Amino acid sequence: MTPDKYIKNYIDGALVPAASGAYLDNYCPATGKVYSQLPDSDEQDVQRAVDAAERAFPEWSKAEPGKRFRILMRIADIIEQNMEEFARAETTDSGKPLAMSMSVDIPRAQANFRFFATAIVQFGSESHHMAGEAVNYTLRQPLGVVGCISPWNLPLYLFTWKIAPALATGNCVVAKPSELTPMTAYLLSKACIEAGLPSGVLNIVHGLGNKAGQAIVEHPVVKAISFTGGTATGKKIVATAGPMFKKLSLELGGKNPNIIFADCNFDAMIVDTLRSSFSNNGQICLCGSRIYVERPLYEKFRDELVKRTQFLKVGDPFSAVTDLGALVSLQHLEKVESYLSLAEVEGGSILCGGTRVEMKGEYETGYYLRPAVIEGLPLECRTNQEEIFGPVVTITPFDTEEEAIALANGTVYGLSATLWTQDISRANRVAEQLQAGIVWVNCWMVRDLRTPFGGVKNSGIGREGGNEALRFFTEPKNVCMKYG
Ligand code: NAD
């Protein structure tokens, strides 16, 4: 299970290069160096993957759920047995601390398979009884061949969050991980082969979004697309798949607010706010990037957040003492830096961070940035409106509950929001008015896999998680039977 220099596609049960034979460079963000190659797949590879999935569908879709359960559980076991290899591969590919890959990314990838393996053997469908006349029952049937496309920030975690429910419900899948972080998806292909997943049930095609990804979205046989990524990409997917009447689940960008009232439990709040600001270098769609603090607490909060941010250790992602590793790519580092310059032009003050970390030796050319806290920016400015997706937060005081809600709701996004208060009535009142798919009260990133997950406004369409995912990947068919 060691990473290979040449990543292969997983099509029809075999590990194969792209039909064209072309490869793309795969960078290690910690060193800024190319360390492997991934297939530069195109529509020929997608066609082969779709053909294999179509061939596999009749048998897989009719397999009793217990068979799917056993194979998915085996895949989870193999990931668990090779946890360290998977975690090291994730860190090498993404730049995130190994501690995070070991405690969050890879455990969650296994959990995704276990969760949906067990869910499918307990999944039921509805019936509607018309007393004395008829009974309606709803069949929940797999869609056929479906596409799953995922981003680079939580590579295997999000890839398997889509693939596991798609397979559990009897679909066959053509999936594409991000071209920036392909390695754990490749290791997953090996795990699927070892677990005895029948050929063609899952196909993993590597490559660029506008080439391999686009070919999946526009393929007429692919019935549904489950996509996680940026809002601009989501728009392109809708433009292609909408007129083809494909089923779509889109988990897109965010610009999430944290609302902190003066009556909060300060110690718990400051610890979680630091996490929600800078975990994974702020490269989690659920990170809180706009922090609103009730005025009486503002100065104390600002000073403590800045102090703790300055203590965070940025560096070698493989070191146990590192809090923040490298950003995912040079292009992304430059994008985040461009927002820091913009924030100053827009009148903000950078209270700490925002500068590159000078590293030594092999890490000299890696993508390291000190986490930044900015104050003094209005809601309408681009820094507060656009998703930066890096270790950058803005802080702003507010005076009233109404003002806090208006600020929180004042962007085109609506993924998640975090609320800190000891007043339970206020917590319920504010949570109800926030335009977000997920509201955390006095916590952040507490996840129960049964709950609906997704965003409103430009943060997406549809929901993942629990029964929502099982419903997305099945088509309901009502059968009405009249008595006698
Ligand atoms: P991205 O949109 O650039 O890419 C995501 C995936 O889509 C990649 O695999 C890419 O190759 C592919 N892709 C790109 N163009 C495509 C096209 N035309 N057709 C089909 N596929 C295409 O996003 P990213 O930079 O990889 O990820 C960061 C973004 O993801 C951020 O905006 C972040 O908020 C978002 N995100 C959202 C969630 C959520 O649950 N809402 C979770 C994680 C990340």
Short mmCIF file of N, CA, C and O in Angstrom, two decimals, residues 4 24 46 67 70 74 79 134 151 183 189 213 226 254 267 273 282 296 314 328 341 355 365 374 381 440 446:
data_model
loop_
_atom_site.label_atom_id
_atom_site.label_comp_id
_atom_site.label_asym_id
_atom_site.label_seq_id
_atom_site.Cartn_x
_atom_site.Cartn_y
_atom_site.Cartn_z
N ASP A 4 2.84 5.05 -5.08
CA ASP A 4 3.70 4.84 -6.25
C ASP A 4 4.01 6.20 -6.87
O ASP A 4 3.28 7.15 -6.64
N LEU A 24 0.16 14.25 -15.47
CA LEU A 24 0.29 15.59 -14.89
C LEU A 24 1.22 15.50 -13.69
O LEU A 24 1.27 14.46 -13.02
N VAL A 46 -13.05 8.48 -19.50
CA VAL A 46 -14.37 8.56 -18.89
C VAL A 46 -15.32 7.59 -19.59
O VAL A 46 -16.11 6.89 -18.96
N LYS A 67 -24.68 -8.09 0.90
CA LYS A 67 -23.42 -8.28 0.14
C LYS A 67 -22.69 -6.93 0.03
O LYS A 67 -21.48 -6.85 0.25
N ARG A 70 -21.07 -6.10 3.34
CA ARG A 70 -19.82 -6.82 3.66
C ARG A 70 -18.64 -6.23 2.90
O ARG A 70 -17.56 -6.05 3.46
N ARG A 74 -15.38 -4.24 4.44
CA ARG A 74 -14.02 -4.72 4.16
C ARG A 74 -13.13 -3.56 3.69
O ARG A 74 -11.97 -3.45 4.08
N ILE A 79 -8.68 0.27 4.98
CA ILE A 79 -8.20 1.65 5.23
C ILE A 79 -7.67 1.72 6.66
O ILE A 79 -6.60 2.27 6.91
N ALA A 134 -56.89 1.21 -1.23
CA ALA A 134 -55.63 0.89 -1.91
C ALA A 134 -54.45 1.12 -0.99
O ALA A 134 -54.59 1.75 0.06
N PRO A 151 -13.16 17.89 -3.96
CA PRO A 151 -12.09 18.89 -3.93
C PRO A 151 -10.85 18.41 -3.18
O PRO A 151 -10.79 17.26 -2.75
N MET A 183 -3.58 11.16 -4.41
CA MET A 183 -2.91 9.93 -3.95
C MET A 183 -3.78 9.02 -3.11
O MET A 183 -3.77 7.80 -3.28
N SER A 189 -8.32 2.85 -4.55
CA SER A 189 -8.55 1.86 -5.64
C SER A 189 -7.92 0.53 -5.27
O SER A 189 -8.51 -0.53 -5.47
N GLY A 213 -13.23 15.95 -15.48
CA GLY A 213 -14.43 16.28 -14.69
C GLY A 213 -15.60 16.64 -15.60
O GLY A 213 -16.71 16.12 -15.47
N SER A 226 -22.83 14.18 -7.90
CA SER A 226 -22.64 14.67 -6.53
C SER A 226 -21.30 15.40 -6.55
O SER A 226 -20.26 14.80 -6.79
N GLY A 254 -18.26 28.87 0.93
CA GLY A 254 -18.89 29.51 2.09
C GLY A 254 -18.11 30.74 2.52
O GLY A 254 -16.97 30.98 2.07
N ASP A 267 -13.73 30.92 27.72
CA ASP A 267 -12.62 29.97 27.56
C ASP A 267 -12.92 28.93 26.48
O ASP A 267 -12.06 28.61 25.66
N THR A 273 -12.91 29.02 18.59
CA THR A 273 -12.81 30.04 17.54
C THR A 273 -11.45 29.96 16.84
O THR A 273 -11.35 30.12 15.62
N GLY A 282 -7.39 27.02 7.51
CA GLY A 282 -8.60 27.74 7.07
C GLY A 282 -9.19 27.15 5.80
O GLY A 282 -10.14 27.71 5.24
N PRO A 296 -19.03 44.85 24.11
CA PRO A 296 -18.37 44.82 25.42
C PRO A 296 -17.24 43.79 25.53
O PRO A 296 -16.33 43.93 26.35
N VAL A 314 3.59 27.21 12.57
CA VAL A 314 3.42 26.91 11.15
C VAL A 314 4.69 26.21 10.67
O VAL A 314 5.79 26.70 10.94
N VAL A 328 -2.19 24.39 0.03
CA VAL A 328 -2.22 23.27 -0.91
C VAL A 328 -1.39 23.47 -2.17
O VAL A 328 -0.87 22.51 -2.74
N SER A 341 -3.42 41.71 0.57
CA SER A 341 -3.11 43.04 0.01
C SER A 341 -4.41 43.81 -0.18
O SER A 341 -4.49 45.00 0.14
N THR A 355 2.26 36.85 6.56
CA THR A 355 3.56 36.85 5.88
C THR A 355 4.03 35.40 5.70
O THR A 355 3.64 34.51 6.45
N THR A 365 11.11 25.62 -0.18
CA THR A 365 10.25 26.00 -1.31
C THR A 365 8.78 25.59 -1.10
O THR A 365 7.99 25.56 -2.05
N ILE A 374 -7.61 40.18 10.79
CA ILE A 374 -7.77 41.53 10.23
C ILE A 374 -8.95 42.22 10.91
O ILE A 374 -9.99 41.58 11.13
N CYS A 381 -17.15 45.05 1.75
CA CYS A 381 -15.89 44.97 1.00
C CYS A 381 -15.65 43.54 0.51
O CYS A 381 -16.19 42.57 1.05
N TRP A 440 -24.00 25.89 14.36
CA TRP A 440 -23.43 25.30 15.57
C TRP A 440 -23.60 26.29 16.72
O TRP A 440 -23.25 27.48 16.58
N VAL A 446 -18.82 19.82 15.27
CA VAL A 446 -19.32 18.61 15.92
C VAL A 446 -20.23 17.95 14.87
O VAL A 446 -21.21 18.56 14.45
#
